[in-house]
Tab-separated table of C-alpha atoms and ligand atoms in Angstrom:
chain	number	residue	atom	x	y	z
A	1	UNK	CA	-40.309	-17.821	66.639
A	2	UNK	CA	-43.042	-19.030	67.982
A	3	UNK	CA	-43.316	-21.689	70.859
A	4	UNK	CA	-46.471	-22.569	72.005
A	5	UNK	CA	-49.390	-23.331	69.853
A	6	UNK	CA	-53.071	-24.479	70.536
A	7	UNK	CA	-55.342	-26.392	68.947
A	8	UNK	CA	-59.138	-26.244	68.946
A	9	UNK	CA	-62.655	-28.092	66.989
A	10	UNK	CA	-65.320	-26.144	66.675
A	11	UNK	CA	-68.892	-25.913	65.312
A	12	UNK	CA	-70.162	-29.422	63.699
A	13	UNK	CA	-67.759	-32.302	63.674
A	14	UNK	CA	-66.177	-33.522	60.756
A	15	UNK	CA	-64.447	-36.760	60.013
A	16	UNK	CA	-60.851	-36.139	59.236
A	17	UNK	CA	-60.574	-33.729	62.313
A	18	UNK	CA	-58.194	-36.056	64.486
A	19	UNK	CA	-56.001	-36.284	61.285
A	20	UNK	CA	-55.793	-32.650	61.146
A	21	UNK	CA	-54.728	-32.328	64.995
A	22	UNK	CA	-52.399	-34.899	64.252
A	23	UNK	CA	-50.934	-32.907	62.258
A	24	UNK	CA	-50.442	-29.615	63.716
A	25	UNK	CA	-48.969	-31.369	66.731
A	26	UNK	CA	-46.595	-33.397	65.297
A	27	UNK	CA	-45.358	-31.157	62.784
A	28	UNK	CA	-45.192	-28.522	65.278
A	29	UNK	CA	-43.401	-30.621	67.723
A	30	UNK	CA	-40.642	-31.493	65.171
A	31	UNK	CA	-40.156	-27.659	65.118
A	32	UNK	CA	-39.646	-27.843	68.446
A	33	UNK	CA	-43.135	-25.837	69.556
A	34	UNK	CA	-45.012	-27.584	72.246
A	35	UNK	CA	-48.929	-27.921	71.555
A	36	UNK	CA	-52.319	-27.350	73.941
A	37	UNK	CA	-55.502	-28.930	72.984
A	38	UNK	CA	-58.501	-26.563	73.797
A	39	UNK	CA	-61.248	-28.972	74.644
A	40	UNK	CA	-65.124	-28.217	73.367
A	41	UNK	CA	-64.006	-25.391	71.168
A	42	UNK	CA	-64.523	-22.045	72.018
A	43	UNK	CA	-66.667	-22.931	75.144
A	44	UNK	CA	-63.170	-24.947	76.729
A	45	UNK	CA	-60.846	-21.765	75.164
A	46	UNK	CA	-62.810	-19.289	77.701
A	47	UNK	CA	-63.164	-21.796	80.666
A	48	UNK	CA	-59.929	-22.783	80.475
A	49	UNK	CA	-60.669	-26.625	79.856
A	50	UNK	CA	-56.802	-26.867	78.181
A	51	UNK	CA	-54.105	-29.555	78.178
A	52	UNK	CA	-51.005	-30.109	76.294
A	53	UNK	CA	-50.888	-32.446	73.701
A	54	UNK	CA	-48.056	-34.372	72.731
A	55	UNK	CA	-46.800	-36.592	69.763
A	56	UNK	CA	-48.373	-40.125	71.862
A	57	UNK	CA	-51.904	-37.827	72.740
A	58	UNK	CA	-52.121	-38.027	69.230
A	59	UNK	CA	-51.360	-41.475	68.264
A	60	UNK	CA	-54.133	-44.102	67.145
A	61	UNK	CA	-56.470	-41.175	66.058
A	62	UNK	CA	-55.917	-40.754	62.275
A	63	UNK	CA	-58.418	-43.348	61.261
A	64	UNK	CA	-60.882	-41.799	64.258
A	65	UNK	CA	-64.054	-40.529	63.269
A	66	UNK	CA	-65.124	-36.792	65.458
A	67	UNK	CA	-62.572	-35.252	67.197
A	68	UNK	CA	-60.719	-36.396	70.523
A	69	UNK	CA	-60.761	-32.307	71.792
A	70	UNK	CA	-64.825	-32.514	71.237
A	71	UNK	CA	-66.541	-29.548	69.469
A	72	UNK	CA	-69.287	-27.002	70.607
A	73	UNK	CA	-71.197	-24.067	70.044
A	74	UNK	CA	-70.816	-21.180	72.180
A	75	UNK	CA	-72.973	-18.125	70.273
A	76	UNK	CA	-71.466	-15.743	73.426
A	77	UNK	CA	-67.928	-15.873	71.495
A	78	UNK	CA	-69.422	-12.823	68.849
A	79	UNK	CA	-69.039	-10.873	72.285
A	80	UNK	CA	-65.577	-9.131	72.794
A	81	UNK	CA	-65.732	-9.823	76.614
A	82	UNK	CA	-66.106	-13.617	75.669
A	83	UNK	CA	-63.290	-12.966	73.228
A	84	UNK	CA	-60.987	-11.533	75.820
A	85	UNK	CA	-61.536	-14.322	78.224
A	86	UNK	CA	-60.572	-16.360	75.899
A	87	UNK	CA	-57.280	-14.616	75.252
A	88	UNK	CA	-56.692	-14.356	78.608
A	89	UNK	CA	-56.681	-17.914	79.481
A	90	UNK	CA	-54.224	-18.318	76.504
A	91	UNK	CA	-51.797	-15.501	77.639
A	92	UNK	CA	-51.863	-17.229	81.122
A	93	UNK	CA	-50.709	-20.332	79.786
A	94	UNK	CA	-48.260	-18.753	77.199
A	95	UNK	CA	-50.036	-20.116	74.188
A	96	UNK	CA	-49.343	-17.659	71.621
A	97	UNK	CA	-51.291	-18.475	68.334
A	98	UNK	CA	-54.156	-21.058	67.677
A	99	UNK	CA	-55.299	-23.156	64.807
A	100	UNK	CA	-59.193	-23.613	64.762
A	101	UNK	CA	-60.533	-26.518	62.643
A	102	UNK	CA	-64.139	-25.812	61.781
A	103	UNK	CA	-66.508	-24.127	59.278
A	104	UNK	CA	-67.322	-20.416	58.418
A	105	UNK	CA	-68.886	-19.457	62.147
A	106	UNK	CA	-65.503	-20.679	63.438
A	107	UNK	CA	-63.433	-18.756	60.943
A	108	UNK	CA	-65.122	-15.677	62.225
A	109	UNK	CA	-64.110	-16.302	65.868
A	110	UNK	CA	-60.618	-16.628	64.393
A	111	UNK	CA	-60.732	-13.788	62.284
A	112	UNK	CA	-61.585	-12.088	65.879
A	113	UNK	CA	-59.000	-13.587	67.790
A	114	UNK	CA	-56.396	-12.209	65.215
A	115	UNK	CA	-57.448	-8.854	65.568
A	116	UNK	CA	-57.349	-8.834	69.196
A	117	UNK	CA	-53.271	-10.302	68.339
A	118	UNK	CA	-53.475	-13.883	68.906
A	119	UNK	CA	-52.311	-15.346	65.464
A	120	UNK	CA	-55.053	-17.817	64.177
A	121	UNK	CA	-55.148	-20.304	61.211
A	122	UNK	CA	-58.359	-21.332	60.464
A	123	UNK	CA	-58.533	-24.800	58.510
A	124	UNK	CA	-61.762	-26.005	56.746
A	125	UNK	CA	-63.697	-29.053	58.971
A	126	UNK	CA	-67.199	-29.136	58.386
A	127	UNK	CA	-68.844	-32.078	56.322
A	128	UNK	CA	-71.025	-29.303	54.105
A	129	UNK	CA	-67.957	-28.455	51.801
A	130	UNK	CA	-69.255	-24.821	51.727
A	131	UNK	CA	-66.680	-22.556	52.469
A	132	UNK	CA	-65.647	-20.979	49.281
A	133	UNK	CA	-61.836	-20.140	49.462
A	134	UNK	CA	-61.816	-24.155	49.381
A	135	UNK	CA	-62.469	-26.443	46.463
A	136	UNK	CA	-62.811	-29.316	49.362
A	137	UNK	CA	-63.215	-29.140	53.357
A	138	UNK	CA	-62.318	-31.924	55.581
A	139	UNK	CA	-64.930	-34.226	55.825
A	140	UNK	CA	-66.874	-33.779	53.051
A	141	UNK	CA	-65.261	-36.567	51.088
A	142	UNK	CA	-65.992	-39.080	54.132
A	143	UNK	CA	-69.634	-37.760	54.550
A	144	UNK	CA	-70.341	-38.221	50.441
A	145	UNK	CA	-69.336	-42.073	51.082
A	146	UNK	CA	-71.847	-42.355	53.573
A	147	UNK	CA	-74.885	-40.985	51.595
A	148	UNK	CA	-73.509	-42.840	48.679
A	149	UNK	CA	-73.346	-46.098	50.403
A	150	UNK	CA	-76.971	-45.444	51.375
A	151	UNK	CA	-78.678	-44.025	48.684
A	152	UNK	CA	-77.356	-46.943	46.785
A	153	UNK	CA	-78.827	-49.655	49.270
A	154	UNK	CA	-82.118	-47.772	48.893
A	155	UNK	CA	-81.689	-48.121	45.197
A	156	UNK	CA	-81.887	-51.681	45.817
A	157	UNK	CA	-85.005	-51.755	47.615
A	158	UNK	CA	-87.230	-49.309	45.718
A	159	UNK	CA	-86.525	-50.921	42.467
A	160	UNK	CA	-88.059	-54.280	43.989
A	161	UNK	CA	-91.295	-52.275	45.173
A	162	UNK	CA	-91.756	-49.557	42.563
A	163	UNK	CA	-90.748	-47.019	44.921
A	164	UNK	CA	-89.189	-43.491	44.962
A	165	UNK	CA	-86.806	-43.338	47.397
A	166	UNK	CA	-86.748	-39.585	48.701
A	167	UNK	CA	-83.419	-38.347	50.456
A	168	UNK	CA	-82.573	-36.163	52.847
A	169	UNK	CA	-78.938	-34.869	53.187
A	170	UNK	CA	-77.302	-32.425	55.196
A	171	UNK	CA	-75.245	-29.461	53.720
A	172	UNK	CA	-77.045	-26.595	55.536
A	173	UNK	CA	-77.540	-24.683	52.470
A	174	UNK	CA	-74.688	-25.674	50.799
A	175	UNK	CA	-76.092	-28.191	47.500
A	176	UNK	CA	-72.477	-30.060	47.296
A	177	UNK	CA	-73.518	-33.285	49.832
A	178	UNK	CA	-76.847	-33.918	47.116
A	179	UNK	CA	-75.159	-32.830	43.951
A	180	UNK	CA	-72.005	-34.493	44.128
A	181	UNK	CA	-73.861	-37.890	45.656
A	182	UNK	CA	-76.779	-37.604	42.885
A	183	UNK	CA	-74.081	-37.608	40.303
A	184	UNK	CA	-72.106	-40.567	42.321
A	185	UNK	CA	-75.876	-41.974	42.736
A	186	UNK	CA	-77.606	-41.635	39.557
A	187	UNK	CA	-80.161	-39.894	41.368
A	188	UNK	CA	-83.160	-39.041	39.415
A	189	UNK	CA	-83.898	-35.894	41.001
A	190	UNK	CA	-81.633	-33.431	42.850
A	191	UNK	CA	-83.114	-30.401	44.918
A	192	UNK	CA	-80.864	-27.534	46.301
A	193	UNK	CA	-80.851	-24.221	47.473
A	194	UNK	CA	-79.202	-23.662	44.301
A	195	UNK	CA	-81.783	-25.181	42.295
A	196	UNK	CA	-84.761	-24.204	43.960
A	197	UNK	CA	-87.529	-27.081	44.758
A	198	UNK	CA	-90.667	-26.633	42.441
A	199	UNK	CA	-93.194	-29.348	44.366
A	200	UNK	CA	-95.435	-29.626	41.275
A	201	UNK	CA	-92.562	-29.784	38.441
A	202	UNK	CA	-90.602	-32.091	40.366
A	203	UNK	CA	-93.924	-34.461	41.069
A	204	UNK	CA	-94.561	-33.944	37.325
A	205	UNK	CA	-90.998	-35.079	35.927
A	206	UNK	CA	-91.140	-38.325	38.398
A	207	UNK	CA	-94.601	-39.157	36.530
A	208	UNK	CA	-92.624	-39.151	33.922
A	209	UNK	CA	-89.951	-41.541	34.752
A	210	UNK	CA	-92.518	-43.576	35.730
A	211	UNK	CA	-94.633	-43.505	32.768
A	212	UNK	CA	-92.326	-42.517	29.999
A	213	UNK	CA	-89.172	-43.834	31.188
A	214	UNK	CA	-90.488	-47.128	32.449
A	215	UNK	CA	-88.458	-46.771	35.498
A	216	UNK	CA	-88.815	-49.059	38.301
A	217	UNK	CA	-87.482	-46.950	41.458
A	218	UNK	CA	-86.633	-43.384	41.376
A	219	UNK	CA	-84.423	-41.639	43.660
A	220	UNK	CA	-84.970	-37.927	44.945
A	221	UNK	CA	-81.880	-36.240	46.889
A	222	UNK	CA	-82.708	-32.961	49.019
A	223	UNK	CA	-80.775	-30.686	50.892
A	224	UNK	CA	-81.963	-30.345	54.460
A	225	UNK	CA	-83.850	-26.966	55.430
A	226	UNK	CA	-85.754	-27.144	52.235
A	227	UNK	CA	-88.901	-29.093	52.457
A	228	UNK	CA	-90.571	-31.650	55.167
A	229	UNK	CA	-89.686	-34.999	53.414
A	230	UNK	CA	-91.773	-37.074	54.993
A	231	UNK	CA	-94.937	-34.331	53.558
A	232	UNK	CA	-93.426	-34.656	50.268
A	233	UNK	CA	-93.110	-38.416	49.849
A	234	UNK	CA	-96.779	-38.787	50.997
A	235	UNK	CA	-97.647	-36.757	47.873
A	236	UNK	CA	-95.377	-38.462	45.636
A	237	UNK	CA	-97.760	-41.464	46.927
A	238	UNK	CA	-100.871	-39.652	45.492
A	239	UNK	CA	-99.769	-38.308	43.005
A	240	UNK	CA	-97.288	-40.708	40.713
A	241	UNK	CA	-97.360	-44.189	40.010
A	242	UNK	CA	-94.612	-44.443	42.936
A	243	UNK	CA	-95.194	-44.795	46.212
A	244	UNK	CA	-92.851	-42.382	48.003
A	245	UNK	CA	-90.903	-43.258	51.115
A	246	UNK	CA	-88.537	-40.795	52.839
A	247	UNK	CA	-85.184	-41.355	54.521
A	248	UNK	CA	-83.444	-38.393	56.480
A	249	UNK	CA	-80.144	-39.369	57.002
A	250	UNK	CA	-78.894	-36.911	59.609
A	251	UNK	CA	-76.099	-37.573	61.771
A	252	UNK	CA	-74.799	-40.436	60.640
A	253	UNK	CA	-73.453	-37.881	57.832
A	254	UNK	CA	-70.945	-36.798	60.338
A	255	UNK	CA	-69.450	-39.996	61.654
A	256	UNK	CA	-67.213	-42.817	60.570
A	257	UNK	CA	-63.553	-43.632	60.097
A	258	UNK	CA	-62.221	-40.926	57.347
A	259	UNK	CA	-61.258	-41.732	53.851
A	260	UNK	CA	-58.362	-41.714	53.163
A	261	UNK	CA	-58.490	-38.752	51.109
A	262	UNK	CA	-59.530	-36.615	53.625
A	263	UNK	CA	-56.733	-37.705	56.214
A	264	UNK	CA	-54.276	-37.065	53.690
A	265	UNK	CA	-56.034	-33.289	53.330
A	266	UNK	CA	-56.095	-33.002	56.615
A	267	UNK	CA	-52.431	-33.706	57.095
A	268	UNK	CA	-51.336	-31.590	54.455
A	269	UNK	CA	-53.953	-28.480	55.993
A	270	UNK	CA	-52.391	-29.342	59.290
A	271	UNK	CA	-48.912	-28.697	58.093
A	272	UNK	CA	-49.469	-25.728	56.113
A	273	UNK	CA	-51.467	-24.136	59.345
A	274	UNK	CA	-48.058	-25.093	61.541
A	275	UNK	CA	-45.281	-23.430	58.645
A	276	UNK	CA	-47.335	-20.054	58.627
A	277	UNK	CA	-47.593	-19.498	62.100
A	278	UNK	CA	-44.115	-20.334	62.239
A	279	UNK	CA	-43.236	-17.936	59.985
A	280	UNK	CA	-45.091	-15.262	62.082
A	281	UNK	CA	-48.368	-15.498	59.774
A	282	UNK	CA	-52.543	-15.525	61.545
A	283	UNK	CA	-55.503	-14.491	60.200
A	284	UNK	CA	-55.646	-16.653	57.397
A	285	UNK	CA	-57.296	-19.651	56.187
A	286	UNK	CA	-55.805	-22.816	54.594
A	287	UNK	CA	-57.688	-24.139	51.356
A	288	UNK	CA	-56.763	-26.685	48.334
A	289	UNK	CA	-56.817	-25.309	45.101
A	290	UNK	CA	-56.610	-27.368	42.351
A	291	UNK	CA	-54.750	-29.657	44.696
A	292	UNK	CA	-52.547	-27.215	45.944
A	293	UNK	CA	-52.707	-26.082	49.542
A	294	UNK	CA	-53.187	-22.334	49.858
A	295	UNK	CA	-53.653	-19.750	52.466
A	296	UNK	CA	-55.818	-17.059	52.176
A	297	UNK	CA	-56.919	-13.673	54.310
A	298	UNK	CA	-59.724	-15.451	56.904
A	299	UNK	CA	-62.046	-11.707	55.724
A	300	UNK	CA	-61.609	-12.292	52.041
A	301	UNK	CA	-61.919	-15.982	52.393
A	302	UNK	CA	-65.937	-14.884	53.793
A	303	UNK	CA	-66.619	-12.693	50.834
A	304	UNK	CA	-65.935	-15.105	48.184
A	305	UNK	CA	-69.328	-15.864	46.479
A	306	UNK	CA	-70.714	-19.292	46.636
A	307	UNK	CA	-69.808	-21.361	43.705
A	308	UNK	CA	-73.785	-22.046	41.948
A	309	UNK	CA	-72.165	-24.913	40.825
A	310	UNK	CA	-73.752	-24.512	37.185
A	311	UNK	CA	-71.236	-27.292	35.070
A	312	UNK	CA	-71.832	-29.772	37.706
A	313	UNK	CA	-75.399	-29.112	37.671
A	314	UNK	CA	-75.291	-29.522	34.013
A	315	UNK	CA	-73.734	-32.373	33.997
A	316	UNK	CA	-76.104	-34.004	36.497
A	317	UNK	CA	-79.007	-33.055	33.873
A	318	UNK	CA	-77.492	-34.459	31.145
A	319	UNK	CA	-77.083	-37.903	32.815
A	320	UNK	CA	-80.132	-38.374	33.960
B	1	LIG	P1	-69.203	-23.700	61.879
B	1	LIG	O1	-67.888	-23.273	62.383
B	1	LIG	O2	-69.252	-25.161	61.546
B	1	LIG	O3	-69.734	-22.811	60.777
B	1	LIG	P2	-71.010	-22.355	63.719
B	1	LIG	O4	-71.542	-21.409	62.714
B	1	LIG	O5	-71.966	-22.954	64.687
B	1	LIG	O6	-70.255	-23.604	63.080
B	1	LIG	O7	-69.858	-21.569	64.529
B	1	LIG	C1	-69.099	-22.252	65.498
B	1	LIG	C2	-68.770	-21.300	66.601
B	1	LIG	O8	-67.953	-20.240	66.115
B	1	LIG	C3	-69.944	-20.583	67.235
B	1	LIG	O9	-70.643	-21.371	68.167
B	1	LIG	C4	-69.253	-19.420	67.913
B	1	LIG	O10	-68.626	-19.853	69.090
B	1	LIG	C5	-68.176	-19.065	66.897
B	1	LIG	N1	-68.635	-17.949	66.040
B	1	LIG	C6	-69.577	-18.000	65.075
B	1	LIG	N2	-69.776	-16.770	64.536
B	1	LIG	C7	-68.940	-15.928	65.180
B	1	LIG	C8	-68.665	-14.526	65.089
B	1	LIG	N3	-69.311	-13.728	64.239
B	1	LIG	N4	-67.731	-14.005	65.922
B	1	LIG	C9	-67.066	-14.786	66.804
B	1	LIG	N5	-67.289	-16.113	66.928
B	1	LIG	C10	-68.203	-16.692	66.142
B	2	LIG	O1	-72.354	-27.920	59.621
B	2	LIG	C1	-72.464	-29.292	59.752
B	2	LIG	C2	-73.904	-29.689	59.997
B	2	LIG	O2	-73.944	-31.109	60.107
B	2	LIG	C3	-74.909	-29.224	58.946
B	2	LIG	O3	-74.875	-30.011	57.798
B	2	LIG	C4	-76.195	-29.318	59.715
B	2	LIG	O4	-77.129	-28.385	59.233
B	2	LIG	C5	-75.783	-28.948	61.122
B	2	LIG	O5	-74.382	-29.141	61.201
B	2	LIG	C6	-76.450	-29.787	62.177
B	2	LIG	O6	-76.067	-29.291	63.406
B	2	LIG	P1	-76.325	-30.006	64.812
B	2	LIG	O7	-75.183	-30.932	65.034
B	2	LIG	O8	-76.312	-28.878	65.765
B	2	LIG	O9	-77.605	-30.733	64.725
């Protein structure tokens, strides 16, 4: 059985991270395998920057926002010779499988790693909720708080001054963050990759809520990476009865303490990553389906179409 384990962040922090390497390490020290945090993801896996983590390491973190091992980007790790660097500094410490918390571009270093014969479990930490062998990642829950506990103080203060409130949330091309918070929201407007951003149809409809609807504030949510904001509240200025103000709400999206429904799904990924490299299992990916936690091939999990979303979508249009 296995014996020594590491643990890794990569990509874009997520809350719910520090509950996840929680997780691993204690449920992999009460199987008796000893645990290595690889600092700054896959930049601290091939420079070596690794230390062992025990059960007090990882005490006090659960309610932590980003992650105590520190993320990265390192594009070099798509190159083999990276890759084997990497292993190397593993096989030199006798760390014989890994479980890498991040999002898609981390699942593909993973999906490397396995093929080269280092076992990997890739679990599901990014904030956009857009990996598809998922119905939830960790963080996404936390970061939907956040915009909702802002897009509902801007509420507040458009209604007073007749104002649309125009929002920018992250996702990076993934329409879950503004969907799911303009349904939480009541937003007026939501604008997606999915849905496609129509400048004059959307300035025409807010006329309309204006006009026709009598509404006193309207509220616009938009994906990042779609439109300049600030550009497009300027025109709702001259050309509706509202005068347009725009809030990007960037990073903040990614910090804070984690709800406590995504440290218990990190706890429960954490596990599940533990139990199937103990029974001899990489190169797969944990999810929650339906509220079960499932494993699936790391390859297939990057095929899998991304969900457009449609009855959600729907039933956004029919409340607004
Ligand atoms: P995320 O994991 O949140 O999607 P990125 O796409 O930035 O974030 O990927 C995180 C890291 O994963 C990259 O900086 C790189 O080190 C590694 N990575 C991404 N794509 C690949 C790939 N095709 N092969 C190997 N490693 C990759
Ligand atoms: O993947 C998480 C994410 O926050 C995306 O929503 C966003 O597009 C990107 O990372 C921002 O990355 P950076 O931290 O490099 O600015």
């Amino acid at each position: 059985m296995v014996k020594r384990i590491g643990v890794l962040t990569s990509g874009g922090d997520a809350p719910g991270m520090n509950a996840a390497i929680r997780a691993v390490v204690r449920v992999a020290n009460s199987a008796n395998i000893e645990v290595y945090g690889i600092y700054d993801g896959y930049r601290g896996l091939v420079e070596g920057y690794i230390e062992p983590l025990t059960r007090s390491d990882v005490s006090d973190i659960l309610d932590r926002g980003g992650t105590i091992l520190g993320s990265a980007r390192l594009p070099e790790f798509k190159d083999e010779k990276v890759q084997k660097a990497g292993i190397h500094q593993l096989k030199k410490r006798g760390i014989e499988a890994l479980v890498v918390i991040g999002g898609d571009g981390s699942y593909r270093g993973a999906l490397a790693l396995s093929q080269a014969g280092i076992n990997c479990i890739g679990l599901p930490g990014t904030i956009d909720n857009d990996i598809s062998s998922t119905d939830f990642t960790i963080g996404f829950d936390t970061a939907l708080h956040t915009v909702v506990e802002a897009v509902d103080k801007l509420r507040d203060t458009s209604s007073s001054h007749h104002r649309c409130s125009v929002v920018e949330v992250m996702g990076n091309r993934c329409g879950d963050l503004a969907l799911w918070a303009g349904i939480a929201c009541g937003a007026e407007i939501v604008v997606t990759a999915q849905t496609g951003f129509e400048e004059t149809e959307v300035l025409e409809r807010l006329k309309e809520f204006d006009v026709v609807k009598k509404k006193r504030h309207a509220i616009v949510i938009i994906s990042e990476k779609i439109t300049d904001v600030d550009a497009f509240a300027k025109k709702v200025s001259l050309n509706t009865g509202f005068s347009g103000r725009a809030t990007v709400l960037g990073h903040v999206q990614r910090g804070g303490s984690p709800t406590p429904q995504d440290r218990v799904l990190a706890s429960r990924m954490g596990e599940k990553a533990v139990d199937l490299l103990i029974q001899g299992i990489g190169g797969q990916c944990v999810g929650i389906k339906d509220n079960q936690i499932i494993s699936v091939p790391i390859e297939e999990a990057l095929d899998i179409p991304r969900s457009s979303r449609k009855k959600l979508q729907q039933l956004f249009d029919r409340l607004v």
